[in-house]
PDB file of C-alpha atoms and ligand atoms in Angstrom:
ATOM      1  CA  MET B   1      59.701 -20.671  98.700  1.00 70.00           C
ATOM      2  CA  THR B   2      56.742 -22.996  98.377  1.00 80.00           C
ATOM      3  CA  SER B   3      53.811 -21.325  96.643  1.00 89.00           C
ATOM      4  CA  LEU B   4      50.418 -21.251  98.315  1.00 92.00           C
ATOM      5  CA  ALA B   5      49.078 -23.505  95.562  1.00 93.00           C
ATOM      6  CA  GLU B   6      51.858 -26.013  96.245  1.00 95.00           C
ATOM      7  CA  LEU B   7      51.101 -25.943  99.979  1.00 95.00           C
ATOM      8  CA  CYS B   8      47.409 -26.545  99.269  1.00 95.00           C
ATOM      9  CA  GLY B   9      48.469 -29.500  97.140  1.00 96.00           C
ATOM     10  CA  HIS B  10      50.692 -30.907  99.905  1.00 96.00           C
ATOM     11  CA  VAL B  11      47.986 -30.517 102.558  1.00 97.00           C
ATOM     12  CA  ALA B  12      45.290 -32.096 100.367  1.00 97.00           C
ATOM     13  CA  ALA B  13      47.622 -35.010  99.575  1.00 97.00           C
ATOM     14  CA  ALA B  14      48.409 -35.428 103.283  1.00 97.00           C
ATOM     15  CA  ASN B  15      44.697 -35.563 104.127  1.00 96.00           C
ATOM     16  CA  ARG B  16      44.141 -38.222 101.497  1.00 96.00           C
ATOM     17  CA  ALA B  17      47.192 -40.164 102.757  1.00 96.00           C
ATOM     18  CA  LEU B  18      45.670 -40.132 106.240  1.00 95.00           C
ATOM     19  CA  ALA B  19      42.540 -41.783 104.882  1.00 94.00           C
ATOM     20  CA  GLU B  20      44.511 -44.252 102.743  1.00 94.00           C
ATOM     21  CA  ALA B  21      46.490 -45.269 105.848  1.00 93.00           C
ATOM     22  CA  GLY B  22      43.214 -46.158 107.553  1.00 92.00           C
ATOM     23  CA  LEU B  23      43.740 -43.582 110.289  1.00 93.00           C
ATOM     24  CA  VAL B  24      40.501 -41.675 109.770  1.00 91.00           C
ATOM     25  CA  THR B  25      36.905 -42.679 109.269  1.00 81.00           C
ATOM     26  CA  LEU B  26      34.704 -40.287 107.279  1.00 76.00           C
ATOM     27  CA  SER B  27      35.695 -36.760 108.368  1.00 74.00           C
ATOM     28  CA  PHE B  28      37.024 -37.568 111.877  1.00 84.00           C
ATOM     29  CA  GLY B  29      40.428 -36.064 111.302  1.00 91.00           C
ATOM     30  CA  ASN B  30      42.329 -33.297 109.621  1.00 94.00           C
ATOM     31  CA  VAL B  31      45.747 -32.221 108.406  1.00 97.00           C
ATOM     32  CA  SER B  32      47.119 -28.697 108.148  1.00 97.00           C
ATOM     33  CA  GLY B  33      50.345 -27.141 106.915  1.00 98.00           C
ATOM     34  CA  ILE B  34      51.896 -23.760 107.510  1.00 97.00           C
ATOM     35  CA  SER B  35      53.578 -21.044 105.470  1.00 95.00           C
ATOM     36  CA  HIS B  36      55.477 -18.833 107.899  1.00 90.00           C
ATOM     37  CA  ASP B  37      56.496 -16.531 105.047  1.00 90.00           C
ATOM     38  CA  ARG B  38      52.887 -15.774 104.196  1.00 92.00           C
ATOM     39  CA  GLY B  39      51.609 -15.904 107.776  1.00 93.00           C
ATOM     40  CA  VAL B  40      48.945 -18.504 106.955  1.00 95.00           C
ATOM     41  CA  LEU B  41      48.026 -22.087 107.607  1.00 96.00           C
ATOM     42  CA  VAL B  42      46.219 -24.300 105.107  1.00 96.00           C
ATOM     43  CA  ILE B  43      43.724 -26.820 106.459  1.00 96.00           C
ATOM     44  CA  LYS B  44      41.049 -29.257 105.384  1.00 94.00           C
ATOM     45  CA  PRO B  45      37.523 -27.857 105.088  1.00 94.00           C
ATOM     46  CA  SER B  46      35.039 -28.884 107.764  1.00 93.00           C
ATOM     47  CA  GLY B  47      32.859 -31.956 107.226  1.00 90.00           C
ATOM     48  CA  ILE B  48      34.452 -33.211 103.996  1.00 92.00           C
ATOM     49  CA  PRO B  49      35.955 -36.723 104.177  1.00 91.00           C
ATOM     50  CA  CYS B  50      39.766 -36.661 104.243  1.00 91.00           C
ATOM     51  CA  GLY B  51      39.975 -39.151 101.403  1.00 92.00           C
ATOM     52  CA  GLU B  52      38.037 -36.918  99.013  1.00 92.00           C
ATOM     53  CA  VAL B  53      39.603 -33.483  99.466  1.00 94.00           C
ATOM     54  CA  THR B  54      41.157 -31.592  96.582  1.00 95.00           C
ATOM     55  CA  PRO B  55      43.768 -28.794  96.630  1.00 95.00           C
ATOM     56  CA  GLU B  56      41.099 -26.312  95.494  1.00 94.00           C
ATOM     57  CA  GLN B  57      38.970 -27.063  98.582  1.00 94.00           C
ATOM     58  CA  MET B  58      41.726 -26.243 101.069  1.00 95.00           C
ATOM     59  CA  VAL B  59      41.035 -23.308 103.382  1.00 95.00           C
ATOM     60  CA  VAL B  60      43.682 -20.632 103.985  1.00 95.00           C
ATOM     61  CA  VAL B  61      43.651 -19.162 107.502  1.00 95.00           C
ATOM     62  CA  SER B  62      45.597 -16.144 108.778  1.00 93.00           C
ATOM     63  CA  LEU B  63      47.942 -17.028 111.651  1.00 90.00           C
ATOM     64  CA  ARG B  64      47.548 -13.545 113.079  1.00 86.00           C
ATOM     65  CA  ASP B  65      43.787 -13.213 113.367  1.00 82.00           C
ATOM     66  CA  GLY B  66      42.331 -16.574 112.275  1.00 80.00           C
ATOM     67  CA  ILE B  67      40.444 -14.984 109.351  1.00 82.00           C
ATOM     68  CA  THR B  68      39.875 -17.350 106.457  1.00 82.00           C
ATOM     69  CA  GLU B  69      40.062 -17.036 102.684  1.00 79.00           C
ATOM     70  CA  GLY B  70      37.968 -19.119 100.326  1.00 73.00           C
ATOM     71  CA  GLY B  71      34.410 -20.300 100.231  1.00 78.00           C
ATOM     72  CA  LEU B  72      34.496 -23.280 102.572  1.00 91.00           C
ATOM     73  CA  ARG B  73      34.559 -23.286 106.362  1.00 93.00           C
ATOM     74  CA  PRO B  74      37.823 -24.607 107.839  1.00 94.00           C
ATOM     75  CA  SER B  75      37.964 -27.662 110.085  1.00 93.00           C
ATOM     76  CA  SER B  76      36.349 -26.988 113.449  1.00 94.00           C
ATOM     77  CA  ASP B  77      39.698 -27.948 115.024  1.00 95.00           C
ATOM     78  CA  THR B  78      41.465 -25.008 113.335  1.00 96.00           C
ATOM     79  CA  PRO B  79      41.884 -23.029 116.616  1.00 96.00           C
ATOM     80  CA  THR B  80      43.765 -26.029 118.081  1.00 97.00           C
ATOM     81  CA  HIS B  81      46.107 -26.065 115.075  1.00 97.00           C
ATOM     82  CA  LEU B  82      46.643 -22.284 115.356  1.00 95.00           C
ATOM     83  CA  VAL B  83      47.720 -22.556 119.000  1.00 96.00           C
ATOM     84  CA  LEU B  84      50.096 -25.420 118.258  1.00 97.00           C
ATOM     85  CA  TYR B  85      51.801 -23.541 115.404  1.00 96.00           C
ATOM     86  CA  ARG B  86      52.229 -20.527 117.679  1.00 94.00           C
ATOM     87  CA  ARG B  87      53.488 -22.493 120.681  1.00 95.00           C
ATOM     88  CA  LEU B  88      55.500 -25.426 119.253  1.00 96.00           C
ATOM     89  CA  GLU B  89      58.753 -24.478 117.592  1.00 95.00           C
ATOM     90  CA  GLY B  90      59.715 -25.922 114.220  1.00 95.00           C
ATOM     91  CA  VAL B  91      56.314 -27.461 113.477  1.00 97.00           C
ATOM     92  CA  GLY B  92      55.262 -27.238 109.821  1.00 97.00           C
ATOM     93  CA  GLY B  93      52.401 -29.743 109.697  1.00 98.00           C
ATOM     94  CA  ILE B  94      49.782 -30.994 112.166  1.00 98.00           C
ATOM     95  CA  VAL B  95      47.481 -34.027 112.112  1.00 98.00           C
ATOM     96  CA  HIS B  96      44.484 -34.897 114.254  1.00 97.00           C
ATOM     97  CA  THR B  97      42.785 -38.286 114.135  1.00 97.00           C
ATOM     98  CA  HIS B  98      40.567 -40.517 116.241  1.00 96.00           C
ATOM     99  CA  SER B  99      42.675 -43.549 115.281  1.00 96.00           C
ATOM    100  CA  PRO B 100      41.388 -46.358 117.501  1.00 96.00           C
ATOM    101  CA  PHE B 101      44.433 -47.578 119.424  1.00 97.00           C
ATOM    102  CA  ALA B 102      45.846 -44.139 120.193  1.00 98.00           C
ATOM    103  CA  SER B 103      42.339 -42.932 121.099  1.00 97.00           C
ATOM    104  CA  ALA B 104      41.886 -45.926 123.420  1.00 98.00           C
ATOM    105  CA  TRP B 105      44.928 -44.792 125.421  1.00 98.00           C
ATOM    106  CA  ALA B 106      43.524 -41.255 125.442  1.00 98.00           C
ATOM    107  CA  GLN B 107      40.180 -42.549 126.696  1.00 98.00           C
ATOM    108  CA  ALA B 108      41.908 -44.607 129.397  1.00 98.00           C
ATOM    109  CA  GLY B 109      43.698 -41.444 130.495  1.00 98.00           C
ATOM    110  CA  ARG B 110      47.102 -43.056 130.072  1.00 98.00           C
ATOM    111  CA  GLU B 111      50.313 -41.958 128.426  1.00 98.00           C
ATOM    112  CA  ILE B 112      51.841 -44.591 126.115  1.00 98.00           C
ATOM    113  CA  PRO B 113      54.913 -46.127 127.756  1.00 97.00           C
ATOM    114  CA  CYS B 114      57.945 -46.761 125.575  1.00 97.00           C
ATOM    115  CA  PHE B 115      58.164 -50.563 125.529  1.00 97.00           C
ATOM    116  CA  GLY B 116      60.440 -51.067 122.539  1.00 95.00           C
ATOM    117  CA  THR B 117      62.570 -49.762 119.721  1.00 95.00           C
ATOM    118  CA  THR B 118      59.701 -48.991 117.302  1.00 95.00           C
ATOM    119  CA  HIS B 119      58.501 -46.414 119.810  1.00 97.00           C
ATOM    120  CA  ALA B 120      62.027 -45.251 120.695  1.00 95.00           C
ATOM    121  CA  ASP B 121      62.889 -44.685 117.027  1.00 94.00           C
ATOM    122  CA  HIS B 122      60.255 -41.966 116.758  1.00 95.00           C
ATOM    123  CA  PHE B 123      59.334 -40.556 120.171  1.00 96.00           C
ATOM    124  CA  ALA B 124      61.845 -39.425 122.793  1.00 94.00           C
ATOM    125  CA  GLY B 125      59.978 -40.928 125.750  1.00 95.00           C
ATOM    126  CA  PRO B 126      56.437 -41.981 126.670  1.00 97.00           C
ATOM    127  CA  VAL B 127      53.816 -40.301 124.471  1.00 98.00           C
ATOM    128  CA  PRO B 128      52.275 -37.756 126.847  1.00 98.00           C
ATOM    129  CA  ILE B 129      48.638 -37.217 127.715  1.00 98.00           C
ATOM    130  CA  THR B 130      47.101 -33.866 128.525  1.00 98.00           C
ATOM    131  CA  ARG B 131      45.402 -32.947 131.768  1.00 98.00           C
ATOM    132  CA  PRO B 132      41.579 -32.860 131.704  1.00 98.00           C
ATOM    133  CA  LEU B 133      40.120 -29.600 130.471  1.00 98.00           C
ATOM    134  CA  THR B 134      38.289 -27.695 133.178  1.00 98.00           C
ATOM    135  CA  ASP B 135      34.540 -27.115 132.856  1.00 98.00           C
ATOM    136  CA  ALA B 136      35.277 -23.437 132.189  1.00 98.00           C
ATOM    137  CA  GLU B 137      37.718 -24.342 129.400  1.00 97.00           C
ATOM    138  CA  ILE B 138      35.169 -26.703 127.840  1.00 97.00           C
ATOM    139  CA  ALA B 139      32.416 -24.088 128.036  1.00 97.00           C
ATOM    140  CA  GLY B 140      34.703 -21.380 126.674  1.00 96.00           C
ATOM    141  CA  ASP B 141      36.967 -21.405 123.638  1.00 96.00           C
ATOM    142  CA  TYR B 142      37.096 -25.216 123.668  1.00 97.00           C
ATOM    143  CA  GLU B 143      39.165 -25.895 120.549  1.00 97.00           C
ATOM    144  CA  ARG B 144      41.730 -23.218 121.447  1.00 97.00           C
ATOM    145  CA  GLU B 145      41.965 -24.558 125.014  1.00 98.00           C
ATOM    146  CA  THR B 146      42.600 -28.028 123.579  1.00 98.00           C
ATOM    147  CA  GLY B 147      45.683 -26.615 121.850  1.00 98.00           C
ATOM    148  CA  GLU B 148      46.729 -24.875 125.038  1.00 98.00           C
ATOM    149  CA  VAL B 149      46.701 -28.080 127.137  1.00 98.00           C
ATOM    150  CA  ILE B 150      48.756 -29.882 124.478  1.00 98.00           C
ATOM    151  CA  ALA B 151      51.329 -27.076 124.388  1.00 98.00           C
ATOM    152  CA  GLU B 152      51.283 -26.953 128.197  1.00 98.00           C
ATOM    153  CA  ARG B 153      52.077 -30.676 128.421  1.00 98.00           C
ATOM    154  CA  ILE B 154      54.887 -30.501 125.856  1.00 97.00           C
ATOM    155  CA  GLY B 155      56.251 -27.472 127.724  1.00 97.00           C
ATOM    156  CA  GLU B 156      56.239 -29.439 130.997  1.00 97.00           C
ATOM    157  CA  LEU B 157      58.352 -32.132 129.340  1.00 96.00           C
ATOM    158  CA  GLY B 158      60.998 -29.526 128.541  1.00 94.00           C
ATOM    159  CA  ILE B 159      61.578 -31.170 125.173  1.00 93.00           C
ATOM    160  CA  GLU B 160      61.713 -29.847 121.614  1.00 95.00           C
ATOM    161  CA  ALA B 161      58.375 -30.418 119.920  1.00 97.00           C
ATOM    162  CA  LEU B 162      59.911 -32.310 116.987  1.00 96.00           C
ATOM    163  CA  ARG B 163      61.532 -34.791 119.415  1.00 95.00           C
ATOM    164  CA  MET B 164      58.105 -35.612 120.856  1.00 97.00           C
ATOM    165  CA  PRO B 165      55.855 -35.163 117.809  1.00 98.00           C
ATOM    166  CA  ALA B 166      52.648 -36.461 119.422  1.00 98.00           C
ATOM    167  CA  ALA B 167      50.333 -35.994 122.366  1.00 98.00           C
ATOM    168  CA  LEU B 168      47.084 -37.611 123.447  1.00 98.00           C
ATOM    169  CA  VAL B 169      44.237 -35.293 124.341  1.00 98.00           C
ATOM    170  CA  ARG B 170      42.565 -36.910 127.334  1.00 98.00           C
ATOM    171  CA  SER B 171      39.195 -38.560 126.590  1.00 98.00           C
ATOM    172  CA  HIS B 172      39.580 -37.527 122.942  1.00 97.00           C
ATOM    173  CA  GLY B 173      42.430 -38.654 120.701  1.00 97.00           C
ATOM    174  CA  PRO B 174      45.858 -37.927 119.283  1.00 98.00           C
ATOM    175  CA  PHE B 175      47.439 -34.881 117.700  1.00 98.00           C
ATOM    176  CA  THR B 176      50.747 -35.370 115.902  1.00 98.00           C
ATOM    177  CA  TRP B 177      53.043 -32.944 114.145  1.00 98.00           C
ATOM    178  CA  GLY B 178      56.178 -32.772 112.052  1.00 98.00           C
ATOM    179  CA  ALA B 179      58.389 -30.490 110.020  1.00 96.00           C
ATOM    180  CA  ASP B 180      55.803 -30.649 107.211  1.00 97.00           C
ATOM    181  CA  PRO B 181      52.326 -32.178 106.637  1.00 97.00           C
ATOM    182  CA  ALA B 182      53.667 -35.453 105.209  1.00 97.00           C
ATOM    183  CA  GLU B 183      55.930 -35.971 108.228  1.00 97.00           C
ATOM    184  CA  ALA B 184      53.009 -35.287 110.570  1.00 98.00           C
ATOM    185  CA  VAL B 185      50.968 -37.989 108.766  1.00 97.00           C
ATOM    186  CA  GLY B 186      53.889 -40.413 109.112  1.00 97.00           C
ATOM    187  CA  ASN B 187      54.007 -39.706 112.835  1.00 98.00           C
ATOM    188  CA  ALA B 188      50.241 -40.315 113.119  1.00 98.00           C
ATOM    189  CA  ALA B 189      50.681 -43.712 111.448  1.00 97.00           C
ATOM    190  CA  THR B 190      53.651 -44.592 113.653  1.00 97.00           C
ATOM    191  CA  LEU B 191      51.788 -43.511 116.764  1.00 98.00           C
ATOM    192  CA  GLU B 192      48.893 -45.824 115.939  1.00 98.00           C
ATOM    193  CA  ILE B 193      51.270 -48.775 115.456  1.00 98.00           C
ATOM    194  CA  VAL B 194      53.090 -47.984 118.693  1.00 98.00           C
ATOM    195  CA  ALA B 195      49.763 -47.628 120.563  1.00 98.00           C
ATOM    196  CA  ALA B 196      48.626 -51.043 119.281  1.00 98.00           C
ATOM    197  CA  MET B 197      51.948 -52.679 120.198  1.00 98.00           C
ATOM    198  CA  ALA B 198      51.896 -51.200 123.696  1.00 98.00           C
ATOM    199  CA  TRP B 199      48.330 -52.424 124.285  1.00 98.00           C
ATOM    200  CA  ARG B 200      49.290 -55.932 123.179  1.00 98.00           C
ATOM    201  CA  THR B 201      52.453 -55.840 125.272  1.00 98.00           C
ATOM    202  CA  LEU B 202      50.390 -55.147 128.384  1.00 97.00           C
ATOM    203  CA  ALA B 203      47.863 -57.822 127.365  1.00 97.00           C
ATOM    204  CA  LEU B 204      50.678 -60.397 127.311  1.00 98.00           C
ATOM    205  CA  ASP B 205      52.360 -59.075 130.434  1.00 97.00           C
ATOM    206  CA  PRO B 206      50.635 -56.393 132.527  1.00 96.00           C
ATOM    207  CA  GLY B 207      53.938 -55.873 134.344  1.00 96.00           C
ATOM    208  CA  ALA B 208      56.099 -55.475 131.218  1.00 96.00           C
ATOM    209  CA  PRO B 209      58.884 -52.981 131.927  1.00 94.00           C
ATOM    210  CA  PRO B 210      59.594 -49.958 129.718  1.00 94.00           C
ATOM    211  CA  ILE B 211      62.591 -50.137 127.394  1.00 90.00           C
ATOM    212  CA  GLY B 212      65.902 -49.329 129.055  1.00 79.00           C
ATOM    213  CA  GLY B 213      67.193 -45.783 128.784  1.00 82.00           C
ATOM    214  CA  ALA B 214      70.388 -46.703 126.939  1.00 86.00           C
ATOM    215  CA  LEU B 215      68.562 -48.680 124.229  1.00 86.00           C
ATOM    216  CA  ALA B 216      65.891 -45.988 123.860  1.00 85.00           C
ATOM    217  CA  ALA B 217      68.491 -43.236 123.480  1.00 87.00           C
ATOM    218  CA  ARG B 218      70.529 -45.276 121.001  1.00 88.00           C
ATOM    219  CA  HIS B 219      67.487 -45.833 118.780  1.00 86.00           C
ATOM    220  CA  PHE B 220      66.189 -42.277 118.933  1.00 86.00           C
ATOM    221  CA  ASN B 221      69.582 -40.707 118.290  1.00 86.00           C
ATOM    222  CA  ARG B 222      70.473 -42.912 115.341  1.00 85.00           C
ATOM    223  CA  LYS B 223      67.463 -41.437 113.493  1.00 81.00           C
ATOM    224  CA  HIS B 224      67.506 -37.888 114.891  1.00 82.00           C
ATOM    225  CA  GLY B 225      70.057 -35.255 115.763  1.00 70.00           C
ATOM    226  CA  PRO B 226      73.608 -34.560 114.671  1.00 71.00           C
ATOM    227  CA  GLY B 227      74.867 -38.159 114.854  1.00 71.00           C
ATOM    228  CA  ALA B 228      71.954 -39.687 112.913  1.00 76.00           C
ATOM    229  CA  TYR B 229      72.994 -42.481 110.571  1.00 76.00           C
ATOM    230  CA  TYR B 230      69.716 -44.309 109.791  1.00 74.00           C
ATOM    231  CA  GLY B 231      68.501 -44.241 106.172  1.00 75.00           C
ATOM    232  CA  GLN B 232      70.120 -42.613 103.154  1.00 70.00           C
ATOM    233  CA  GLN B 233      71.989 -39.347 103.104  1.00 63.00           C
ATOM    234  CA  VAL B 234      70.264 -36.638 101.039  1.00 55.00           C
TER     235      VAL B 234
HETATM  236 ZN1   ZN H   1      38.760 -34.887 117.461  1.00 62.71          ZN
END
């Protein structure tokens, strides 16, 4: 079992990796990780740049009641992370950024079509976008409701969360997830590349068709699932 100190180390490293990958500016982003055994999530403290966080600064939050341990306040997006851990099966790490290409799609209110194999390798279909939050949801428990609309959208797709490890929050930006914090950061980086490629694809040809279903399935399944053969066996 991973110790709490080790998890804090992994989450701090993932936050710094997010900054090193150029996916966050200042403190506009956060990474968390979960320990189901201990019933807690570990998340970046609020307002501290991702690239500067240390394991000792990480905030431990109870999954049951959201109560925190430690001296620093957790990221203001913590209620969103809590909902996603409760609602999305198999998720062990979550990332939120305002990375510019993915956020541009979110601001345009558009899902990201799957135009090619880079996308198909990582996401089993178009990257979904949430419905707009209602005025009541915005005025109420806004960050929790943000998690609810993400989980709602993934639920509508009828797909396992780890097969579609990203969603765009409309007018806001992306959340990504993975089996652990490092995987969630990798998916945030891939999403940004895919978002940039899709934008450029439509710039070259506004009528570009999505990738064919057979090619998309071949690429996704060679990296995921029981028949996966991409990479090295571990
Ligand atoms: Zn945000």
